[in-house]
mmCIF file of C-alpha atoms and ligand atoms in Angstrom:
data_model
loop_
_atom_site.group_PDB
_atom_site.id
_atom_site.type_symbol
_atom_site.label_atom_id
_atom_site.label_comp_id
_atom_site.label_asym_id
_atom_site.label_seq_id
_atom_site.Cartn_x
_atom_site.Cartn_y
_atom_site.Cartn_z
ATOM 1 C CA UNK A 1 0.037 -0.109 -0.040
ATOM 2 C CA UNK A 2 1.284 3.399 -0.727
ATOM 3 C CA UNK A 3 -0.376 6.717 -0.169
ATOM 4 C CA UNK A 4 2.295 8.817 -1.774
ATOM 5 C CA UNK A 5 4.176 9.026 -5.071
ATOM 6 C CA UNK A 6 7.071 6.458 -5.201
ATOM 7 C CA UNK A 7 10.583 7.879 -5.154
ATOM 8 C CA UNK A 8 12.095 7.055 -8.443
ATOM 9 C CA UNK A 9 15.887 6.060 -7.986
ATOM 10 C CA UNK A 10 17.959 6.043 -11.212
ATOM 11 C CA UNK A 11 17.619 2.230 -11.447
ATOM 12 C CA UNK A 12 13.760 2.297 -10.971
ATOM 13 C CA UNK A 13 13.659 5.149 -13.514
ATOM 14 C CA UNK A 14 15.616 2.950 -15.971
ATOM 15 C CA UNK A 15 13.286 0.172 -15.393
ATOM 16 C CA UNK A 16 10.269 2.412 -15.985
ATOM 17 C CA UNK A 17 11.488 3.386 -19.288
ATOM 18 C CA UNK A 18 12.619 0.040 -20.217
ATOM 19 C CA UNK A 19 8.975 -1.353 -19.976
ATOM 20 C CA UNK A 20 7.302 1.709 -21.342
ATOM 21 C CA UNK A 21 9.073 4.114 -23.465
ATOM 22 C CA UNK A 22 8.422 3.805 -27.250
ATOM 23 C CA UNK A 23 10.518 6.599 -28.488
ATOM 24 C CA UNK A 24 10.802 6.562 -32.390
ATOM 25 C CA UNK A 25 14.277 6.774 -33.885
ATOM 26 C CA UNK A 26 13.855 10.409 -35.024
ATOM 27 C CA UNK A 27 12.909 11.554 -31.492
ATOM 28 C CA UNK A 28 15.746 9.550 -30.068
ATOM 29 C CA UNK A 29 18.188 11.225 -32.491
ATOM 30 C CA UNK A 30 16.887 14.565 -31.619
ATOM 31 C CA UNK A 31 17.156 13.974 -27.885
ATOM 32 C CA UNK A 32 20.769 12.721 -28.363
ATOM 33 C CA UNK A 33 21.708 15.831 -30.423
ATOM 34 C CA UNK A 34 20.284 18.106 -27.884
ATOM 35 C CA UNK A 35 21.910 16.305 -25.017
ATOM 36 C CA UNK A 36 25.229 18.070 -26.139
ATOM 37 C CA UNK A 37 23.538 21.459 -26.121
ATOM 38 C CA UNK A 38 24.636 23.866 -23.339
ATOM 39 C CA UNK A 39 21.020 24.272 -22.335
ATOM 40 C CA UNK A 40 19.986 20.569 -22.757
ATOM 41 C CA UNK A 41 17.947 20.749 -19.442
ATOM 42 C CA UNK A 42 15.411 22.702 -21.333
ATOM 43 C CA UNK A 43 14.469 19.533 -23.307
ATOM 44 C CA UNK A 44 11.612 17.580 -21.845
ATOM 45 C CA UNK A 45 12.088 13.892 -20.715
ATOM 46 C CA UNK A 46 11.127 11.280 -23.337
ATOM 47 C CA UNK A 47 8.421 9.769 -21.076
ATOM 48 C CA UNK A 48 6.880 13.217 -20.776
ATOM 49 C CA UNK A 49 6.750 13.407 -24.551
ATOM 50 C CA UNK A 50 5.189 10.073 -24.562
ATOM 51 C CA UNK A 51 2.450 11.136 -22.056
ATOM 52 C CA UNK A 52 1.698 14.269 -24.183
ATOM 53 C CA UNK A 53 1.365 12.149 -27.254
ATOM 54 C CA UNK A 54 -1.105 9.945 -25.407
ATOM 55 C CA UNK A 55 -3.072 13.000 -24.179
ATOM 56 C CA UNK A 56 -3.215 14.394 -27.600
ATOM 57 C CA UNK A 57 -4.599 11.173 -28.923
ATOM 58 C CA UNK A 58 -7.287 10.884 -26.117
ATOM 59 C CA UNK A 59 -8.356 14.449 -26.698
ATOM 60 C CA UNK A 60 -8.716 13.761 -30.450
ATOM 61 C CA UNK A 61 -6.767 16.962 -30.637
ATOM 62 C CA UNK A 62 -6.273 18.622 -34.171
ATOM 63 C CA UNK A 63 -5.322 22.116 -33.271
ATOM 64 C CA UNK A 64 -2.693 22.692 -30.381
ATOM 65 C CA UNK A 65 -0.438 25.387 -28.896
ATOM 66 C CA UNK A 66 3.024 25.170 -28.027
ATOM 67 C CA UNK A 67 4.607 27.985 -25.946
ATOM 68 C CA UNK A 68 8.369 27.426 -25.855
ATOM 69 C CA UNK A 69 9.866 25.183 -28.602
ATOM 70 C CA UNK A 70 13.679 25.094 -27.823
ATOM 71 C CA UNK A 71 14.942 22.300 -30.092
ATOM 72 C CA UNK A 72 11.517 20.932 -30.806
ATOM 73 C CA UNK A 73 11.231 17.643 -28.905
ATOM 74 C CA UNK A 74 7.892 18.366 -27.452
ATOM 75 C CA UNK A 75 6.392 19.715 -30.645
ATOM 76 C CA UNK A 76 7.663 16.613 -32.522
ATOM 77 C CA UNK A 77 6.053 14.286 -29.867
ATOM 78 C CA UNK A 78 2.751 16.159 -30.449
ATOM 79 C CA UNK A 79 3.123 16.417 -34.020
ATOM 80 C CA UNK A 80 3.473 12.808 -34.576
ATOM 81 C CA UNK A 81 0.510 12.056 -32.594
ATOM 82 C CA UNK A 82 -1.845 14.539 -34.423
ATOM 83 C CA UNK A 83 -3.873 13.353 -37.378
ATOM 84 C CA UNK A 84 -2.693 14.337 -40.988
ATOM 85 C CA UNK A 85 -4.785 17.634 -40.786
ATOM 86 C CA UNK A 86 -3.548 18.371 -37.264
ATOM 87 C CA UNK A 87 -1.784 21.686 -36.528
ATOM 88 C CA UNK A 88 0.535 23.062 -33.924
ATOM 89 C CA UNK A 89 1.017 26.765 -33.747
ATOM 90 C CA UNK A 90 4.573 27.006 -31.932
ATOM 91 C CA UNK A 91 5.831 29.972 -30.239
ATOM 92 C CA UNK A 92 9.536 30.711 -29.577
ATOM 93 C CA UNK A 93 11.959 33.665 -30.034
ATOM 94 C CA UNK A 94 15.163 31.790 -30.824
ATOM 95 C CA UNK A 95 16.012 31.364 -34.450
ATOM 96 C CA UNK A 96 19.121 29.310 -33.469
ATOM 97 C CA UNK A 97 17.345 26.844 -31.239
ATOM 98 C CA UNK A 98 14.353 26.291 -33.503
ATOM 99 C CA UNK A 99 16.700 25.711 -36.453
ATOM 100 C CA UNK A 100 17.570 22.479 -34.903
ATOM 101 C CA UNK A 101 13.783 21.856 -34.337
ATOM 102 C CA UNK A 102 12.884 22.446 -38.008
ATOM 103 C CA UNK A 103 15.519 20.233 -39.329
ATOM 104 C CA UNK A 104 13.957 17.401 -37.325
ATOM 105 C CA UNK A 105 10.312 18.208 -38.114
ATOM 106 C CA UNK A 106 11.390 18.020 -41.743
ATOM 107 C CA UNK A 107 13.077 14.685 -41.293
ATOM 108 C CA UNK A 108 10.192 13.250 -39.512
ATOM 109 C CA UNK A 109 7.684 14.513 -42.240
ATOM 110 C CA UNK A 110 5.573 16.740 -39.817
ATOM 111 C CA UNK A 111 6.863 20.224 -40.940
ATOM 112 C CA UNK A 112 3.441 20.918 -42.545
ATOM 113 C CA UNK A 113 1.784 20.409 -39.087
ATOM 114 C CA UNK A 114 3.754 22.992 -37.398
ATOM 115 C CA UNK A 115 3.335 26.729 -37.832
ATOM 116 C CA UNK A 116 6.468 28.232 -36.078
ATOM 117 C CA UNK A 117 5.917 31.892 -34.866
ATOM 118 C CA UNK A 118 9.234 33.431 -34.093
ATOM 119 C CA UNK A 119 8.039 36.253 -31.676
ATOM 120 C CA UNK A 120 7.517 36.930 -28.074
ATOM 121 C CA UNK A 121 4.783 34.279 -27.372
ATOM 122 C CA UNK A 122 2.453 36.988 -25.653
ATOM 123 C CA UNK A 123 2.253 38.773 -29.036
ATOM 124 C CA UNK A 124 1.382 35.602 -30.876
ATOM 125 C CA UNK A 125 -1.273 34.606 -28.263
ATOM 126 C CA UNK A 126 -2.798 38.015 -28.335
ATOM 127 C CA UNK A 127 -2.947 37.927 -32.137
ATOM 128 C CA UNK A 128 -4.639 34.623 -32.054
ATOM 129 C CA UNK A 129 -7.255 35.992 -29.523
ATOM 130 C CA UNK A 130 -7.576 39.036 -31.631
ATOM 131 C CA UNK A 131 -8.285 36.980 -34.694
ATOM 132 C CA UNK A 132 -11.144 34.774 -33.241
ATOM 133 C CA UNK A 133 -8.923 32.109 -31.933
ATOM 134 C CA UNK A 134 -10.628 31.861 -28.530
ATOM 135 C CA UNK A 135 -12.191 28.526 -27.694
ATOM 136 C CA UNK A 136 -10.693 26.805 -30.876
ATOM 137 C CA UNK A 137 -7.732 24.966 -29.507
ATOM 138 C CA UNK A 138 -7.760 21.234 -28.041
ATOM 139 C CA UNK A 139 -4.328 21.319 -26.337
ATOM 140 C CA UNK A 140 -1.742 23.782 -25.013
ATOM 141 C CA UNK A 141 1.770 23.035 -23.702
ATOM 142 C CA UNK A 142 3.411 25.818 -21.635
ATOM 143 C CA UNK A 143 7.145 25.536 -21.230
ATOM 144 C CA UNK A 144 8.651 28.856 -21.849
ATOM 145 C CA UNK A 145 10.073 31.825 -19.605
ATOM 146 C CA UNK A 146 8.709 31.271 -16.183
ATOM 147 C CA UNK A 147 8.037 34.936 -15.346
ATOM 148 C CA UNK A 148 5.297 34.946 -17.925
ATOM 149 C CA UNK A 149 3.773 31.589 -16.867
ATOM 150 C CA UNK A 150 0.601 33.184 -15.452
ATOM 151 C CA UNK A 151 0.000 35.296 -18.600
ATOM 152 C CA UNK A 152 0.604 32.214 -20.769
ATOM 153 C CA UNK A 153 -1.880 30.278 -18.879
ATOM 154 C CA UNK A 154 -4.606 32.937 -18.791
ATOM 155 C CA UNK A 155 -4.356 33.325 -22.546
ATOM 156 C CA UNK A 156 -4.096 29.467 -23.184
ATOM 157 C CA UNK A 157 -7.347 29.049 -21.123
ATOM 158 C CA UNK A 158 -9.029 31.534 -23.366
ATOM 159 C CA UNK A 159 -7.849 29.743 -26.504
ATOM 160 C CA UNK A 160 -8.841 26.400 -25.378
ATOM 161 C CA UNK A 161 -12.308 24.805 -26.229
ATOM 162 C CA UNK A 162 -14.390 23.512 -23.369
ATOM 163 C CA UNK A 163 -12.822 20.048 -22.430
ATOM 164 C CA UNK A 164 -9.446 21.219 -23.950
ATOM 165 C CA UNK A 165 -6.302 20.681 -21.901
ATOM 166 C CA UNK A 166 -3.350 22.740 -20.940
ATOM 167 C CA UNK A 167 -0.017 21.093 -19.741
ATOM 168 C CA UNK A 168 2.416 23.096 -17.879
ATOM 169 C CA UNK A 169 6.123 22.102 -17.512
ATOM 170 C CA UNK A 170 8.478 22.361 -14.694
ATOM 171 C CA UNK A 171 5.806 23.034 -11.789
ATOM 172 C CA UNK A 172 7.995 21.463 -9.231
ATOM 173 C CA UNK A 173 11.017 23.452 -10.488
ATOM 174 C CA UNK A 174 13.642 20.981 -9.272
ATOM 175 C CA UNK A 175 12.203 21.235 -5.665
ATOM 176 C CA UNK A 176 12.864 25.011 -5.584
ATOM 177 C CA UNK A 177 9.094 25.617 -5.092
ATOM 178 C CA UNK A 178 9.446 24.559 -1.465
ATOM 179 C CA UNK A 179 12.821 26.086 -0.730
ATOM 180 C CA UNK A 180 12.392 29.338 1.229
ATOM 181 C CA UNK A 181 15.805 30.370 0.044
ATOM 182 C CA UNK A 182 14.624 30.344 -3.742
ATOM 183 C CA UNK A 183 13.125 33.852 -4.083
ATOM 184 C CA UNK A 184 14.178 34.420 -7.558
ATOM 185 C CA UNK A 185 11.545 35.651 -10.156
ATOM 186 C CA UNK A 186 11.256 32.371 -11.877
ATOM 187 C CA UNK A 187 10.519 30.330 -8.601
ATOM 188 C CA UNK A 188 8.096 32.900 -7.483
ATOM 189 C CA UNK A 189 6.218 32.951 -10.763
ATOM 190 C CA UNK A 190 5.947 29.155 -10.807
ATOM 191 C CA UNK A 191 4.649 29.210 -7.018
ATOM 192 C CA UNK A 192 2.159 31.892 -7.804
ATOM 193 C CA UNK A 193 0.921 29.867 -10.897
ATOM 194 C CA UNK A 194 0.627 26.681 -8.871
ATOM 195 C CA UNK A 195 -1.195 28.550 -6.026
ATOM 196 C CA UNK A 196 -3.651 30.044 -8.587
ATOM 197 C CA UNK A 197 -4.279 26.852 -10.368
ATOM 198 C CA UNK A 198 -4.959 24.975 -7.089
ATOM 199 C CA UNK A 199 -7.920 27.283 -6.464
ATOM 200 C CA UNK A 200 -9.095 27.896 -10.074
ATOM 201 C CA UNK A 201 -12.559 26.478 -10.450
ATOM 202 C CA UNK A 202 -12.427 27.128 -14.167
ATOM 203 C CA UNK A 203 -10.272 23.813 -14.542
ATOM 204 C CA UNK A 204 -10.154 20.232 -13.512
ATOM 205 C CA UNK A 205 -6.529 19.508 -12.515
ATOM 206 C CA UNK A 206 -3.867 16.837 -11.678
ATOM 207 C CA UNK A 207 -0.236 17.727 -11.018
ATOM 208 C CA UNK A 208 1.609 14.742 -12.480
ATOM 209 C CA UNK A 209 5.168 14.332 -10.681
ATOM 210 C CA UNK A 210 6.692 13.116 -14.055
ATOM 211 C CA UNK A 211 10.269 14.552 -15.034
ATOM 212 C CA UNK A 212 10.205 18.162 -13.331
ATOM 213 C CA UNK A 213 6.383 18.143 -12.652
ATOM 214 C CA UNK A 214 3.636 18.620 -15.175
ATOM 215 C CA UNK A 215 0.206 20.148 -14.256
ATOM 216 C CA UNK A 216 -2.612 19.164 -16.465
ATOM 217 C CA UNK A 217 -5.613 21.467 -16.361
ATOM 218 C CA UNK A 218 -8.747 20.652 -18.214
ATOM 219 C CA UNK A 219 -10.987 23.747 -19.191
ATOM 220 C CA UNK A 220 -14.408 23.182 -17.695
HETATM 221 CA CA1 LIG B 1 10.796 22.708 -19.476
#
């Protein structure tokens, strides 16, 4: 019997992956290339990509949003799970990082599904809202600058349809959310969003302690 989440030792984590991870060759190649990147910790865990792929299929998603692309692993995971006419609007500001992403999207044959918008994400989201995008998205993944997490969450909620899902990355922030010494802007922003969602009756939620913590919030 266990009333709390098990602690994953490295060995148990390896076992978990050995009996569950179905990472395609192209995703594996992208992960390996990104592992050498100086900011490789910005890449999501493969089991998290697989969870998102499952969620997108459960939702029957066709239109999704990604806020924070980096080298494209999460968008590739989602794109591979979308139907042929599925679309991702992907927001990032880095030409350099997303150049890697585009190379892999091309190689995987999913480039047509991904509409990369190189601009501050708030501008892209506001433009989507101004152009009648509210209530039209099935899924959103938030994994960009933490200071804007609350603003990304609010806009994503508006853009989602009823029953649509927002997934928010790094909500446990390597444990810093409970460290009173951590008073930097990023940590404070994540705490504020976590506190907000905990009381937010617009959504049904679960915080999944996978990788660095992913909050799943379904729009009611
Ligand atoms: Ca992240």
